[in-house]
mmCIF file of C-alpha atoms in Angstrom:
data_model
loop_
_atom_site.group_PDB
_atom_site.id
_atom_site.type_symbol
_atom_site.label_atom_id
_atom_site.label_comp_id
_atom_site.label_asym_id
_atom_site.label_seq_id
_atom_site.Cartn_x
_atom_site.Cartn_y
_atom_site.Cartn_z
ATOM 1 C CA MET L 98 105.322 -110.388 148.687
ATOM 2 C CA PHE L 99 109.022 -110.014 147.599
ATOM 3 C CA VAL L 100 111.782 -109.528 150.094
ATOM 4 C CA ILE L 101 115.433 -108.449 149.769
ATOM 5 C CA GLN L 102 118.162 -108.214 152.471
ATOM 6 C CA SER L 103 121.222 -106.034 152.286
ATOM 7 C CA LYS L 104 123.893 -105.444 154.848
ATOM 8 C CA ILE L 105 124.117 -102.100 156.594
ATOM 9 C CA LEU L 106 127.547 -100.308 156.372
ATOM 10 C CA ARG L 107 128.492 -98.333 159.402
ATOM 11 C CA ASP L 108 131.058 -95.561 160.093
ATOM 12 C CA SER L 109 131.905 -93.723 163.220
ATOM 13 C CA SER L 110 129.399 -90.836 162.553
ATOM 14 C CA ALA L 111 126.315 -92.220 160.904
ATOM 15 C CA THR L 112 124.542 -95.407 159.614
ATOM 16 C CA ILE L 113 124.516 -95.727 155.939
ATOM 17 C CA LEU L 114 122.354 -98.017 154.022
ATOM 18 C CA HIS L 115 123.880 -99.800 151.083
ATOM 19 C CA PHE L 116 121.678 -101.810 148.766
ATOM 20 C CA ASP L 117 123.553 -104.330 146.518
ATOM 21 C CA GLN L 118 120.538 -104.417 144.179
ATOM 22 C CA LEU L 119 117.591 -101.985 144.352
ATOM 23 C CA SER L 120 114.568 -103.904 143.112
ATOM 24 C CA TYR L 121 110.940 -102.716 142.251
ATOM 25 C CA LYS L 122 107.850 -104.664 141.772
ATOM 26 C CA ILE L 123 104.776 -103.556 139.946
ATOM 27 C CA ARG L 124 101.757 -103.855 142.059
ATOM 28 C CA ARG L 125 99.002 -102.506 139.936
ATOM 29 C CA SER L 126 98.407 -102.174 136.214
ATOM 30 C CA LEU L 127 95.572 -99.659 135.542
ATOM 31 C CA LYS L 128 94.010 -100.384 132.187
ATOM 32 C CA GLY L 129 91.184 -98.175 130.681
ATOM 33 C CA HIS L 130 92.601 -95.748 128.264
ATOM 34 C CA GLN L 131 92.422 -96.386 124.486
ATOM 35 C CA GLY L 132 95.417 -94.265 123.572
ATOM 36 C CA LYS L 133 98.924 -93.331 124.697
ATOM 37 C CA ILE L 134 99.224 -92.046 128.228
ATOM 38 C CA LEU L 135 100.663 -88.589 128.107
ATOM 39 C CA ARG L 136 100.719 -87.224 131.639
ATOM 40 C CA LEU L 137 99.725 -88.170 135.221
ATOM 41 C CA ASP L 138 99.532 -86.689 138.632
ATOM 42 C CA TRP L 139 98.950 -87.854 142.299
ATOM 43 C CA THR L 140 96.536 -86.558 144.832
ATOM 44 C CA LYS L 141 98.196 -85.120 147.994
ATOM 45 C CA ASN L 142 97.388 -88.211 150.037
ATOM 46 C CA GLY L 143 98.855 -90.671 147.634
ATOM 47 C CA GLN L 144 95.722 -92.831 147.381
ATOM 48 C CA LYS L 145 94.473 -91.662 143.899
ATOM 49 C CA LEU L 146 96.077 -90.449 140.696
ATOM 50 C CA ILE L 147 94.916 -88.960 137.324
ATOM 51 C CA SER L 148 96.025 -89.641 133.853
ATOM 52 C CA SER L 149 95.465 -88.034 130.534
ATOM 53 C CA SER L 150 95.754 -89.718 127.259
ATOM 54 C CA GLN L 151 95.714 -89.390 123.410
ATOM 55 C CA ASP L 152 92.159 -90.954 123.594
ATOM 56 C CA GLY L 153 90.979 -87.567 124.851
ATOM 57 C CA GLU L 154 89.991 -88.788 128.438
ATOM 58 C CA VAL L 155 91.178 -87.822 131.913
ATOM 59 C CA ILE L 156 90.786 -90.690 134.373
ATOM 60 C CA MET L 157 90.985 -90.638 138.103
ATOM 61 C CA TRP L 158 92.179 -94.044 139.492
ATOM 62 C CA ASP L 159 92.085 -95.556 143.001
ATOM 63 C CA ALA L 160 95.820 -96.453 143.200
ATOM 64 C CA PHE L 161 95.174 -99.462 145.560
ATOM 65 C CA SER L 162 92.096 -101.016 144.032
ATOM 66 C CA SER L 163 92.863 -100.059 140.372
ATOM 67 C CA GLN L 164 89.288 -98.948 139.918
ATOM 68 C CA LYS L 165 88.264 -95.848 137.940
ATOM 69 C CA ASP L 166 86.557 -93.265 140.113
ATOM 70 C CA ILE L 167 85.991 -90.632 137.508
ATOM 71 C CA VAL L 168 86.195 -90.486 133.771
ATOM 72 C CA ILE L 169 86.184 -86.958 132.080
ATOM 73 C CA PRO L 170 85.932 -86.968 128.260
ATOM 74 C CA GLN L 171 87.376 -84.046 126.449
ATOM 75 C CA SER L 172 86.167 -82.407 123.272
ATOM 76 C CA THR L 173 89.422 -83.274 121.512
ATOM 77 C CA PRO L 174 92.014 -86.110 121.617
ATOM 78 C CA TRP L 175 95.608 -85.655 122.747
ATOM 79 C CA THR L 176 95.073 -84.405 126.336
ATOM 80 C CA MET L 177 98.560 -83.632 126.939
ATOM 81 C CA ALA L 178 98.502 -81.999 130.401
ATOM 82 C CA CYS L 179 96.677 -82.772 133.725
ATOM 83 C CA SER L 180 97.014 -81.672 137.285
ATOM 84 C CA ILE L 181 94.971 -82.155 140.430
ATOM 85 C CA ASP L 182 94.869 -79.396 143.094
ATOM 86 C CA SER L 183 96.239 -80.071 146.668
ATOM 87 C CA VAL L 184 92.762 -80.585 148.240
ATOM 88 C CA GLY L 185 91.654 -83.013 145.503
ATOM 89 C CA SER L 186 88.579 -80.864 144.480
ATOM 90 C CA TYR L 187 89.646 -79.709 141.093
ATOM 91 C CA ILE L 188 91.314 -81.152 137.899
ATOM 92 C CA ALA L 189 93.069 -79.024 135.331
ATOM 93 C CA CYS L 190 93.762 -80.392 131.859
ATOM 94 C CA GLY L 191 94.569 -79.279 128.398
ATOM 95 C CA GLY L 192 95.882 -80.355 125.021
ATOM 96 C CA VAL L 193 95.707 -79.633 121.244
ATOM 97 C CA ASP L 194 92.692 -77.434 121.630
ATOM 98 C CA ASN L 195 95.113 -74.802 122.998
ATOM 99 C CA LYS L 196 93.061 -74.362 126.132
ATOM 100 C CA CYS L 197 93.453 -75.453 129.780
ATOM 101 C CA SER L 198 90.129 -76.060 131.622
ATOM 102 C CA ILE L 199 89.293 -77.121 135.157
ATOM 103 C CA TYR L 200 86.647 -79.422 136.501
ATOM 104 C CA ASP L 201 85.017 -79.570 139.854
ATOM 105 C CA ILE L 202 85.197 -83.270 140.721
ATOM 106 C CA GLN L 203 83.149 -82.813 143.919
ATOM 107 C CA ASP L 204 80.060 -82.685 141.577
ATOM 108 C CA LEU L 205 80.087 -86.390 140.518
ATOM 109 C CA GLU L 206 76.666 -86.213 139.045
ATOM 110 C CA ASP L 207 77.511 -83.777 136.246
ATOM 111 C CA ILE L 208 81.205 -83.017 136.091
ATOM 112 C CA ALA L 209 81.030 -81.853 132.532
ATOM 113 C CA SER L 210 78.915 -78.889 133.514
ATOM 114 C CA THR L 211 81.478 -77.616 135.929
ATOM 115 C CA LYS L 212 84.064 -77.122 133.139
ATOM 116 C CA ARG L 213 85.689 -73.644 133.133
ATOM 117 C CA THR L 214 88.331 -72.510 130.631
ATOM 118 C CA ILE L 215 91.120 -70.816 132.680
ATOM 119 C CA ALA L 216 93.949 -70.533 130.065
ATOM 120 C CA THR L 217 94.240 -69.993 126.315
ATOM 121 C CA HIS L 218 97.431 -70.278 124.234
ATOM 122 C CA THR L 219 98.048 -69.948 120.591
ATOM 123 C CA SER L 220 99.272 -73.524 120.365
ATOM 124 C CA TYR L 221 98.818 -76.834 122.302
ATOM 125 C CA ILE L 222 99.053 -77.072 126.114
ATOM 126 C CA SER L 223 101.957 -79.312 127.087
ATOM 127 C CA ASP L 224 101.899 -79.107 130.853
ATOM 128 C CA CYS L 225 99.994 -77.393 133.798
ATOM 129 C CA LYS L 226 100.130 -77.156 137.481
ATOM 130 C CA PHE L 227 98.237 -75.559 140.394
ATOM 131 C CA ILE L 228 100.147 -73.352 142.676
ATOM 132 C CA TYR L 229 99.659 -70.975 145.593
ATOM 133 C CA SER L 230 96.804 -72.840 147.326
ATOM 134 C CA ASP L 231 95.336 -73.652 144.041
ATOM 135 C CA CYS L 232 94.279 -70.091 143.321
ATOM 136 C CA GLN L 233 96.713 -69.853 140.423
ATOM 137 C CA LEU L 234 97.699 -72.113 137.497
ATOM 138 C CA LEU L 235 100.804 -72.549 135.497
ATOM 139 C CA THR L 236 100.745 -73.649 131.861
ATOM 140 C CA ALA L 237 103.346 -74.535 129.357
ATOM 141 C CA SER L 238 102.646 -74.456 125.664
ATOM 142 C CA GLY L 239 103.936 -75.159 122.096
ATOM 143 C CA ASP L 240 103.709 -71.452 121.386
ATOM 144 C CA THR L 241 107.133 -71.210 123.087
ATOM 145 C CA THR L 242 105.781 -69.602 126.327
ATOM 146 C CA CYS L 243 104.724 -70.474 129.889
ATOM 147 C CA ALA L 244 102.115 -68.468 131.648
ATOM 148 C CA LEU L 245 100.624 -67.869 135.095
ATOM 149 C CA TRP L 246 96.834 -67.472 135.412
ATOM 150 C CA ASP L 247 94.392 -66.503 138.079
ATOM 151 C CA VAL L 248 91.890 -69.388 138.616
ATOM 152 C CA GLU L 249 89.061 -67.266 139.778
ATOM 153 C CA THR L 250 89.125 -64.480 137.196
ATOM 154 C CA SER L 251 90.848 -66.550 134.327
ATOM 155 C CA GLN L 252 93.138 -63.472 133.740
ATOM 156 C CA MET L 253 96.799 -63.929 132.791
ATOM 157 C CA ILE L 254 99.080 -62.536 135.541
ATOM 158 C CA TYR L 255 102.364 -63.215 133.692
ATOM 159 C CA THR L 256 103.620 -64.715 130.454
ATOM 160 C CA PHE L 257 107.158 -66.144 130.351
ATOM 161 C CA HIS L 258 108.822 -65.372 127.088
ATOM 162 C CA GLY L 259 112.388 -66.685 126.211
ATOM 163 C CA HIS L 260 112.191 -70.186 124.719
ATOM 164 C CA LYS L 261 112.738 -70.319 121.000
ATOM 165 C CA ALA L 262 110.706 -73.573 120.545
ATOM 166 C CA ASP L 263 107.881 -75.569 122.181
ATOM 167 C CA VAL L 264 107.905 -75.582 125.977
ATOM 168 C CA LEU L 265 107.353 -79.288 126.956
ATOM 169 C CA SER L 266 107.546 -79.351 130.749
ATOM 170 C CA LEU L 267 107.493 -77.121 133.804
ATOM 171 C CA ASP L 268 107.970 -77.552 137.576
ATOM 172 C CA LEU L 269 107.480 -75.488 140.601
ATOM 173 C CA CYS L 270 110.103 -75.191 143.384
ATOM 174 C CA PRO L 271 108.987 -77.275 146.326
ATOM 175 C CA THR L 272 110.377 -74.985 149.094
ATOM 176 C CA PHE L 273 108.254 -72.132 150.659
ATOM 177 C CA PRO L 274 107.893 -69.522 149.410
ATOM 178 C CA ALA L 275 107.747 -71.115 145.958
ATOM 179 C CA ASN L 276 109.122 -68.249 143.933
ATOM 180 C CA LEU L 277 110.917 -70.193 141.118
ATOM 181 C CA ILE L 278 109.742 -72.399 138.300
ATOM 182 C CA ALA L 279 111.761 -74.399 135.740
ATOM 183 C CA SER L 280 110.835 -75.126 132.124
ATOM 184 C CA GLY L 281 112.269 -77.413 129.447
ATOM 185 C CA SER L 282 111.995 -76.860 125.698
ATOM 186 C CA CYS L 283 112.515 -78.233 122.187
ATOM 187 C CA ASP L 284 115.265 -75.607 121.847
ATOM 188 C CA ASN L 285 117.425 -77.884 124.234
ATOM 189 C CA ILE L 286 117.420 -75.287 127.019
ATOM 190 C CA VAL L 287 116.359 -75.402 130.672
ATOM 191 C CA LYS L 288 115.170 -71.987 131.958
ATOM 192 C CA ILE L 289 114.629 -70.821 135.501
ATOM 193 C CA TRP L 290 112.013 -68.158 136.021
ATOM 194 C CA ASP L 291 111.201 -65.801 138.939
ATOM 195 C CA LEU L 292 107.387 -65.898 139.546
ATOM 196 C CA ARG L 293 107.342 -62.542 141.224
ATOM 197 C CA GLN L 294 108.767 -60.729 138.243
ATOM 198 C CA GLY L 295 107.888 -62.940 135.297
ATOM 199 C CA GLN L 296 111.580 -62.881 134.351
ATOM 200 C CA CYS L 297 114.166 -65.531 133.425
ATOM 201 C CA THR L 298 116.993 -65.775 136.070
ATOM 202 C CA HIS L 299 119.272 -68.333 134.271
ATOM 203 C CA SER L 300 119.374 -70.589 131.319
ATOM 204 C CA PHE L 301 121.262 -74.012 131.105
ATOM 205 C CA GLU L 302 122.241 -74.997 127.613
ATOM 206 C CA ASP L 303 124.104 -78.310 128.193
ATOM 207 C CA HIS L 304 121.633 -80.670 126.531
ATOM 208 C CA LYS L 305 122.149 -81.561 122.806
ATOM 209 C CA ALA L 306 118.391 -82.308 121.967
ATOM 210 C CA SER L 307 114.859 -81.488 123.243
ATOM 211 C CA VAL L 308 114.302 -81.279 127.015
ATOM 212 C CA ASN L 309 111.304 -83.444 127.659
ATOM 213 C CA CYS L 310 110.949 -82.991 131.469
ATOM 214 C CA VAL L 311 112.233 -80.920 134.285
ATOM 215 C CA LYS L 312 111.988 -81.491 138.077
ATOM 216 C CA PHE L 313 113.162 -79.739 141.179
ATOM 217 C CA PHE L 314 115.284 -81.707 143.612
ATOM 218 C CA PRO L 315 113.460 -82.193 146.970
ATOM 219 C CA THR L 316 115.620 -79.455 148.498
ATOM 220 C CA GLY L 317 114.575 -76.887 145.829
ATOM 221 C CA ASP L 318 118.273 -75.793 145.058
ATOM 222 C CA VAL L 319 118.843 -78.219 142.142
ATOM 223 C CA ILE L 320 116.890 -78.899 138.934
ATOM 224 C CA GLY L 321 116.955 -82.181 137.144
ATOM 225 C CA SER L 322 116.273 -82.627 133.396
ATOM 226 C CA ALA L 323 115.569 -85.395 130.861
ATOM 227 C CA SER L 324 116.412 -85.148 127.220
ATOM 228 C CA ASP L 325 116.143 -86.811 123.851
ATOM 229 C CA ASP L 326 119.870 -86.848 123.829
ATOM 230 C CA GLY L 327 119.787 -89.790 126.169
ATOM 231 C CA THR L 328 120.890 -88.140 129.337
ATOM 232 C CA CYS L 329 119.501 -86.799 132.540
ATOM 233 C CA ARG L 330 121.438 -83.858 134.130
ATOM 234 C CA LEU L 331 121.424 -81.914 137.400
ATOM 235 C CA PHE L 332 121.866 -78.110 137.491
ATOM 236 C CA ASP L 333 122.892 -76.423 140.780
ATOM 237 C CA LEU L 334 120.889 -73.127 141.192
ATOM 238 C CA ARG L 335 123.435 -71.658 143.639
ATOM 239 C CA ALA L 336 126.582 -72.292 141.369
ATOM 240 C CA MET L 337 124.384 -71.757 138.222
ATOM 241 C CA GLN L 338 125.950 -74.688 136.378
ATOM 242 C CA GLY L 339 125.648 -78.387 135.587
ATOM 243 C CA ILE L 340 126.965 -80.712 138.269
ATOM 244 C CA SER L 341 126.007 -84.206 137.169
ATOM 245 C CA ILE L 342 125.159 -86.214 134.106
ATOM 246 C CA TYR L 343 123.493 -89.635 134.140
ATOM 247 C CA LYS L 344 124.133 -91.728 131.022
ATOM 248 C CA ARG L 345 125.491 -95.070 129.813
ATOM 249 C CA ASP L 346 126.957 -95.989 126.478
ATOM 250 C CA SER L 347 124.613 -98.877 126.325
ATOM 251 C CA ILE L 348 121.553 -96.711 126.609
ATOM 252 C CA ILE L 349 121.011 -95.087 123.258
ATOM 253 C CA PHE L 350 117.451 -94.075 123.707
ATOM 254 C CA GLY L 351 115.853 -90.610 124.738
ATOM 255 C CA VAL L 352 114.531 -89.933 128.136
ATOM 256 C CA SER L 353 110.944 -88.772 128.403
ATOM 257 C CA SER L 354 110.512 -88.121 132.164
ATOM 258 C CA LEU L 355 112.060 -88.140 135.607
ATOM 259 C CA ASP L 356 111.411 -87.794 139.293
ATOM 260 C CA PHE L 357 113.369 -88.079 142.523
ATOM 261 C CA THR L 358 112.663 -90.185 145.528
ATOM 262 C CA LYS L 359 111.678 -88.249 148.695
ATOM 263 C CA SER L 360 115.278 -88.280 149.968
ATOM 264 C CA GLY L 361 116.710 -87.294 146.643
ATOM 265 C CA ARG L 362 119.118 -90.229 146.740
ATOM 266 C CA LEU L 363 117.635 -91.769 143.570
ATOM 267 C CA LEU L 364 116.669 -90.383 140.222
ATOM 268 C CA LEU L 365 114.093 -92.339 138.333
ATOM 269 C CA ALA L 366 113.944 -91.839 134.655
ATOM 270 C CA GLY L 367 111.458 -93.200 132.089
ATOM 271 C CA TYR L 368 113.157 -94.061 128.631
ATOM 272 C CA TYR L 369 112.027 -94.775 125.147
ATOM 273 C CA ASP L 370 113.412 -98.328 125.624
ATOM 274 C CA PHE L 371 110.237 -99.237 127.549
ATOM 275 C CA ASN L 372 112.029 -99.214 130.867
ATOM 276 C CA ILE L 373 112.600 -97.072 133.900
ATOM 277 C CA HIS L 374 116.188 -96.715 135.087
ATOM 278 C CA ALA L 375 117.171 -95.650 138.658
ATOM 279 C CA TRP L 376 120.206 -93.651 139.088
ATOM 280 C CA ASP L 377 122.196 -92.905 142.321
ATOM 281 C CA THR L 378 122.368 -89.134 142.274
ATOM 282 C CA LEU L 379 125.599 -88.986 144.196
ATOM 283 C CA LYS L 380 127.620 -91.778 142.471
ATOM 284 C CA MET L 381 126.063 -91.146 139.150
ATOM 285 C CA GLU L 382 125.620 -94.798 138.710
ATOM 286 C CA ARG L 383 122.575 -96.896 137.470
ATOM 287 C CA VAL L 384 121.547 -99.113 140.422
ATOM 288 C CA SER L 385 118.253 -100.789 139.026
ATOM 289 C CA THR L 386 115.941 -101.064 136.002
ATOM 290 C CA LEU L 387 112.199 -101.413 136.302
ATOM 291 C CA TYR L 388 110.649 -103.620 133.491
ATOM 292 C CA GLY L 389 107.022 -104.089 132.735
ATOM 293 C CA HIS L 390 105.769 -101.515 130.009
ATOM 294 C CA GLU L 391 105.499 -102.812 126.500
ATOM 295 C CA SER L 392 106.011 -99.463 124.738
ATOM 296 C CA ARG L 393 107.778 -96.091 125.421
ATOM 297 C CA VAL L 394 107.449 -94.789 129.036
ATOM 298 C CA SER L 395 105.985 -91.357 128.550
ATOM 299 C CA CYS L 396 105.604 -89.986 132.116
ATOM 300 C CA LEU L 397 106.228 -90.982 135.712
ATOM 301 C CA LYS L 398 105.801 -89.550 139.217
ATOM 302 C CA MET L 399 106.608 -90.419 142.845
ATOM 303 C CA SER L 400 103.723 -90.367 145.229
ATOM 304 C CA PRO L 401 103.870 -87.526 147.870
ATOM 305 C CA ASP L 402 104.706 -89.970 150.524
ATOM 306 C CA GLY L 403 107.526 -91.335 148.654
ATOM 307 C CA PHE L 404 106.547 -94.969 148.686
ATOM 308 C CA GLY L 405 104.602 -95.265 145.320
ATOM 309 C CA LEU L 406 105.870 -94.751 141.768
ATOM 310 C CA ALA L 407 103.252 -94.341 138.918
ATOM 311 C CA SER L 408 104.449 -94.629 135.281
ATOM 312 C CA GLY L 409 102.451 -94.051 132.110
ATOM 313 C CA SER L 410 103.280 -95.470 128.701
ATOM 314 C CA TRP L 411 102.369 -95.647 125.131
ATOM 315 C CA ASP L 412 101.158 -99.083 125.753
ATOM 316 C CA GLN L 413 98.056 -97.554 127.077
ATOM 317 C CA THR L 414 98.520 -98.510 130.746
ATOM 318 C CA VAL L 415 99.535 -96.913 134.109
ATOM 319 C CA LYS L 416 101.814 -99.064 136.197
ATOM 320 C CA VAL L 417 101.977 -98.447 140.020
ATOM 321 C CA SER L 418 104.839 -99.831 142.024
ATOM 322 C CA LEU L 419 104.991 -99.759 145.870
ATOM 323 C CA LYS L 420 107.905 -100.381 148.303
ATOM 324 C CA ILE L 421 108.327 -100.184 152.097
ATOM 325 C CA PHE L 422 111.678 -100.110 153.844
ATOM 326 C CA VAL L 423 112.167 -101.601 157.363
ATOM 327 C CA LEU L 424 115.433 -102.009 159.442
ATOM 328 C CA ASP L 425 115.779 -105.073 161.648
ATOM 329 C CA LEU L 426 118.034 -105.513 164.637
ATOM 330 C CA LYS L 427 120.630 -107.643 162.954
ATOM 331 C CA GLY L 428 122.235 -105.004 160.792
ATOM 332 C CA PHE L 429 120.233 -105.694 157.662
ATOM 333 C CA ALA L 430 117.949 -103.560 155.638
ATOM 334 C CA ILE L 431 114.843 -105.374 154.717
ATOM 335 C CA ILE L 432 112.968 -104.157 151.654
ATOM 336 C CA TYR L 433 109.259 -105.262 151.595
ATOM 337 C CA ILE L 434 107.972 -104.832 148.074
ATOM 338 C CA PHE L 435 104.183 -105.284 147.903
#
């Protein structure tokens, strides 16, 4: 176990935690894929996660024991998208076969027979996500569109046209009701869409290269983006403009993915330099770097409880880092890292 102490700064109105150096420790290294890790997702309880890979397999892992629970082979390699429903009963995945299929993982004896094709695009599936109590599915594709599908009937509800190049990522607003989605594309643009009308409400064109990942801030009123131009940015949906940019002259590599801690104070971003950099969202300063991967970090995601971070890489591994924060009575913040 690794322990860090940091003095608490106090003012007249509140107690503010200040960490001189924020540190992470890799707790688990999940090995089993034979190709680049391309996407991952957590179950709602944070105990298990799924990953998809260039090897054409989707694996469900136990995040605590590092054991494989389920392996779902695909008919084609480059499984670029995967998502698990909120109940943990269904897995959706898709890739270069231009289709997004779901599997009932409750039937462990013959999962392959439960496969149902829900969505079909004219190019590869780059991302997918269950929404609305898992009765609907969002997909993003290299055909420049996103689409909303009914899971039961496999019928398209809306298609979202507007991007001029491959759509690489999408995210759903976390607040209820979730009426907005965001998408990032190779056309360097972040778009915000209204799910009720299937229309684009705004476009942010600040990036200078492909937008690889978009993620809503925990409050739902800000969107974060990661780009090949080496920057992460925040866009305020109320002011409809960019409000923050995260970059350093010493970091010349592109950013593949990002996510926020549960409070939103930290932005965690995976870079092509094999590292994960943590940025203070208010000060726009890098506060820590997580090392451990031996190739490009391709995806990362915080667990729903906010204590776990999973990252996937081209080194064919998934790393899981865990941390717990405890305050003592002497004015120190003690960070227990397991």
